Amino acid sequence: MDTKREWARSRDELVQAIRSLGFPDELGEQIAKMLGSPKAMQRMMAYLYNVKPNTAELIVDEALAICSDIERWREKKASEAANAKYNEMLYYGLDGP
């Protein structure tokens, strides 16, 4: 499945999950844009199905927490890559392998 179709399918599922809790479709669409990836949207849907939040604030708060987790993961991966390069430089010197 191509990425755009997967994103659209996840967005539609997320909007439906939010609608089923009594919130407007626009909230679901904005949350989908904020999350940005099908995996993040799946994580949000798991929260919605298990917790069944009763306010839009709880939904937005969870979406922000998911975004924060994703950003922390990206920073960790970037730090690990930089550390690997630094260690390579220490091992091989400035001339490289």
JSON list of C-alpha atoms in Angstrom, two decimals:
[
{"chain": "A", "resi": 1, "resn": "MET", "atom": "CA", "xyz": [0.00, 0.00, 0.00]},
{"chain": "A", "resi": 2, "resn": "ASP", "atom": "CA", "xyz": [1.43, 3.38, -0.89]},
{"chain": "A", "resi": 3, "resn": "THR", "atom": "CA", "xyz": [2.08, 5.93, 1.82]},
{"chain": "A", "resi": 4, "resn": "LYS", "atom": "CA", "xyz": [-0.63, 8.43, 0.82]},
{"chain": "A", "resi": 5, "resn": "ARG", "atom": "CA", "xyz": [-3.34, 5.78, 0.82]},
{"chain": "A", "resi": 6, "resn": "GLU", "atom": "CA", "xyz": [-2.16, 4.39, 4.14]},
{"chain": "A", "resi": 7, "resn": "TRP", "atom": "CA", "xyz": [-2.14, 7.90, 5.64]},
{"chain": "A", "resi": 8, "resn": "ALA", "atom": "CA", "xyz": [-5.65, 8.61, 4.27]},
{"chain": "A", "resi": 9, "resn": "ARG", "atom": "CA", "xyz": [-7.00, 5.30, 5.57]},
{"chain": "A", "resi": 10, "resn": "SER", "atom": "CA", "xyz": [-5.54, 5.94, 9.03]},
{"chain": "A", "resi": 11, "resn": "ARG", "atom": "CA", "xyz": [-6.90, 9.49, 9.02]},
{"chain": "A", "resi": 12, "resn": "ASP", "atom": "CA", "xyz": [-10.37, 8.24, 8.10]},
{"chain": "A", "resi": 13, "resn": "GLU", "atom": "CA", "xyz": [-10.27, 5.63, 10.87]},
{"chain": "A", "resi": 14, "resn": "LEU", "atom": "CA", "xyz": [-9.13, 8.24, 13.39]},
{"chain": "A", "resi": 15, "resn": "VAL", "atom": "CA", "xyz": [-11.86, 10.68, 12.35]},
{"chain": "A", "resi": 16, "resn": "GLN", "atom": "CA", "xyz": [-14.44, 7.89, 12.68]},
{"chain": "A", "resi": 17, "resn": "ALA", "atom": "CA", "xyz": [-13.14, 6.93, 16.13]},
{"chain": "A", "resi": 18, "resn": "ILE", "atom": "CA", "xyz": [-13.37, 10.54, 17.30]},
{"chain": "A", "resi": 19, "resn": "ARG", "atom": "CA", "xyz": [-16.81, 10.94, 15.73]},
{"chain": "A", "resi": 20, "resn": "SER", "atom": "CA", "xyz": [-18.01, 7.79, 17.53]},
{"chain": "A", "resi": 21, "resn": "LEU", "atom": "CA", "xyz": [-17.16, 9.50, 20.82]},
{"chain": "A", "resi": 22, "resn": "GLY", "atom": "CA", "xyz": [-19.43, 12.41, 19.91]},
{"chain": "A", "resi": 23, "resn": "PHE", "atom": "CA", "xyz": [-16.86, 14.91, 18.69]},
{"chain": "A", "resi": 24, "resn": "PRO", "atom": "CA", "xyz": [-16.85, 16.74, 15.34]},
{"chain": "A", "resi": 25, "resn": "ASP", "atom": "CA", "xyz": [-14.96, 15.40, 12.32]},
{"chain": "A", "resi": 26, "resn": "GLU", "atom": "CA", "xyz": [-12.85, 18.58, 12.27]},
{"chain": "A", "resi": 27, "resn": "LEU", "atom": "CA", "xyz": [-11.26, 17.58, 15.58]},
{"chain": "A", "resi": 28, "resn": "GLY", "atom": "CA", "xyz": [-10.27, 14.23, 14.11]},
{"chain": "A", "resi": 29, "resn": "GLU", "atom": "CA", "xyz": [-8.85, 15.84, 10.99]},
{"chain": "A", "resi": 30, "resn": "GLN", "atom": "CA", "xyz": [-6.76, 18.30, 13.02]},
{"chain": "A", "resi": 31, "resn": "ILE", "atom": "CA", "xyz": [-5.51, 15.55, 15.31]},
{"chain": "A", "resi": 32, "resn": "ALA", "atom": "CA", "xyz": [-4.52, 13.48, 12.26]},
{"chain": "A", "resi": 33, "resn": "LYS", "atom": "CA", "xyz": [-2.56, 16.42, 10.83]},
{"chain": "A", "resi": 34, "resn": "MET", "atom": "CA", "xyz": [-0.88, 17.01, 14.17]},
{"chain": "A", "resi": 35, "resn": "LEU", "atom": "CA", "xyz": [0.15, 13.36, 14.55]},
{"chain": "A", "resi": 36, "resn": "GLY", "atom": "CA", "xyz": [1.39, 13.14, 10.98]},
{"chain": "A", "resi": 37, "resn": "SER", "atom": "CA", "xyz": [1.92, 9.39, 10.57]},
{"chain": "A", "resi": 38, "resn": "PRO", "atom": "CA", "xyz": [-0.25, 6.29, 10.38]},
{"chain": "A", "resi": 39, "resn": "LYS", "atom": "CA", "xyz": [1.64, 4.70, 13.27]},
{"chain": "A", "resi": 40, "resn": "ALA", "atom": "CA", "xyz": [0.97, 7.70, 15.51]},
{"chain": "A", "resi": 41, "resn": "MET", "atom": "CA", "xyz": [-2.68, 7.69, 14.46]},
{"chain": "A", "resi": 42, "resn": "GLN", "atom": "CA", "xyz": [-2.94, 3.98, 15.32]},
{"chain": "A", "resi": 43, "resn": "ARG", "atom": "CA", "xyz": [-1.50, 4.75, 18.74]},
{"chain": "A", "resi": 44, "resn": "MET", "atom": "CA", "xyz": [-4.08, 7.52, 19.18]},
{"chain": "A", "resi": 45, "resn": "MET", "atom": "CA", "xyz": [-6.91, 5.19, 18.16]},
{"chain": "A", "resi": 46, "resn": "ALA", "atom": "CA", "xyz": [-5.77, 2.63, 20.74]},
{"chain": "A", "resi": 47, "resn": "TYR", "atom": "CA", "xyz": [-6.04, 5.37, 23.35]},
{"chain": "A", "resi": 48, "resn": "LEU", "atom": "CA", "xyz": [-9.49, 6.41, 22.12]},
{"chain": "A", "resi": 49, "resn": "TYR", "atom": "CA", "xyz": [-10.85, 2.85, 22.09]},
{"chain": "A", "resi": 50, "resn": "ASN", "atom": "CA", "xyz": [-9.45, 1.95, 25.51]},
{"chain": "A", "resi": 51, "resn": "VAL", "atom": "CA", "xyz": [-9.90, 5.18, 27.48]},
{"chain": "A", "resi": 52, "resn": "LYS", "atom": "CA", "xyz": [-12.97, 6.66, 25.72]},
{"chain": "A", "resi": 53, "resn": "PRO", "atom": "CA", "xyz": [-12.14, 10.25, 26.74]},
{"chain": "A", "resi": 54, "resn": "ASN", "atom": "CA", "xyz": [-15.14, 12.48, 27.35]},
{"chain": "A", "resi": 55, "resn": "THR", "atom": "CA", "xyz": [-13.58, 15.88, 26.57]},
{"chain": "A", "resi": 56, "resn": "ALA", "atom": "CA", "xyz": [-11.77, 17.30, 23.58]},
{"chain": "A", "resi": 57, "resn": "GLU", "atom": "CA", "xyz": [-9.05, 18.49, 25.96]},
{"chain": "A", "resi": 58, "resn": "LEU", "atom": "CA", "xyz": [-8.19, 14.90, 26.90]},
{"chain": "A", "resi": 59, "resn": "ILE", "atom": "CA", "xyz": [-7.96, 13.94, 23.24]},
{"chain": "A", "resi": 60, "resn": "VAL", "atom": "CA", "xyz": [-5.71, 16.90, 22.41]},
{"chain": "A", "resi": 61, "resn": "ASP", "atom": "CA", "xyz": [-3.57, 16.26, 25.50]},
{"chain": "A", "resi": 62, "resn": "GLU", "atom": "CA", "xyz": [-2.96, 12.64, 24.43]},
{"chain": "A", "resi": 63, "resn": "ALA", "atom": "CA", "xyz": [-2.14, 13.76, 20.87]},
{"chain": "A", "resi": 64, "resn": "LEU", "atom": "CA", "xyz": [0.40, 16.23, 22.25]},
{"chain": "A", "resi": 65, "resn": "ALA", "atom": "CA", "xyz": [1.90, 13.49, 24.43]},
{"chain": "A", "resi": 66, "resn": "ILE", "atom": "CA", "xyz": [2.25, 11.21, 21.40]},
{"chain": "A", "resi": 67, "resn": "CYS", "atom": "CA", "xyz": [3.91, 14.02, 19.41]},
{"chain": "A", "resi": 68, "resn": "SER", "atom": "CA", "xyz": [6.27, 14.66, 22.33]},
{"chain": "A", "resi": 69, "resn": "ASP", "atom": "CA", "xyz": [7.21, 10.96, 22.47]},
{"chain": "A", "resi": 70, "resn": "ILE", "atom": "CA", "xyz": [7.91, 10.92, 18.73]},
{"chain": "A", "resi": 71, "resn": "GLU", "atom": "CA", "xyz": [10.10, 14.02, 18.99]},
{"chain": "A", "resi": 72, "resn": "ARG", "atom": "CA", "xyz": [12.03, 12.51, 21.90]},
{"chain": "A", "resi": 73, "resn": "TRP", "atom": "CA", "xyz": [12.59, 9.34, 19.86]},
{"chain": "A", "resi": 74, "resn": "ARG", "atom": "CA", "xyz": [13.86, 11.39, 16.89]},
{"chain": "A", "resi": 75, "resn": "GLU", "atom": "CA", "xyz": [16.23, 13.34, 19.14]},
{"chain": "A", "resi": 76, "resn": "LYS", "atom": "CA", "xyz": [17.50, 10.09, 20.65]},
{"chain": "A", "resi": 77, "resn": "LYS", "atom": "CA", "xyz": [18.17, 8.60, 17.20]},
{"chain": "A", "resi": 78, "resn": "ALA", "atom": "CA", "xyz": [19.96, 11.76, 16.06]},
{"chain": "A", "resi": 79, "resn": "SER", "atom": "CA", "xyz": [22.06, 11.73, 19.23]},
{"chain": "A", "resi": 80, "resn": "GLU", "atom": "CA", "xyz": [22.94, 8.06, 18.73]},
{"chain": "A", "resi": 81, "resn": "ALA", "atom": "CA", "xyz": [24.00, 8.73, 15.14]},
{"chain": "A", "resi": 82, "resn": "ALA", "atom": "CA", "xyz": [26.14, 11.69, 16.18]},
{"chain": "A", "resi": 83, "resn": "ASN", "atom": "CA", "xyz": [27.70, 9.64, 18.97]},
{"chain": "A", "resi": 84, "resn": "ALA", "atom": "CA", "xyz": [28.50, 6.80, 16.54]},
{"chain": "A", "resi": 85, "resn": "LYS", "atom": "CA", "xyz": [30.22, 9.27, 14.20]},
{"chain": "A", "resi": 86, "resn": "TYR", "atom": "CA", "xyz": [32.17, 10.77, 17.09]},
{"chain": "A", "resi": 87, "resn": "ASN", "atom": "CA", "xyz": [33.28, 7.33, 18.28]},
{"chain": "A", "resi": 88, "resn": "GLU", "atom": "CA", "xyz": [34.32, 6.44, 14.73]},
{"chain": "A", "resi": 89, "resn": "MET", "atom": "CA", "xyz": [36.38, 9.61, 14.57]},
{"chain": "A", "resi": 90, "resn": "LEU", "atom": "CA", "xyz": [38.05, 8.79, 17.89]},
{"chain": "A", "resi": 91, "resn": "TYR", "atom": "CA", "xyz": [38.82, 5.26, 16.75]},
{"chain": "A", "resi": 92, "resn": "TYR", "atom": "CA", "xyz": [40.06, 6.03, 13.23]},
{"chain": "A", "resi": 93, "resn": "GLY", "atom": "CA", "xyz": [41.22, 9.60, 13.67]},
{"chain": "A", "resi": 94, "resn": "LEU", "atom": "CA", "xyz": [40.36, 12.51, 11.40]},
{"chain": "A", "resi": 95, "resn": "ASP", "atom": "CA", "xyz": [41.49, 10.64, 8.28]},
{"chain": "A", "resi": 96, "resn": "GLY", "atom": "CA", "xyz": [38.67, 8.09, 8.61]},
{"chain": "A", "resi": 97, "resn": "PRO", "atom": "CA", "xyz": [38.73, 4.36, 7.89]}
]
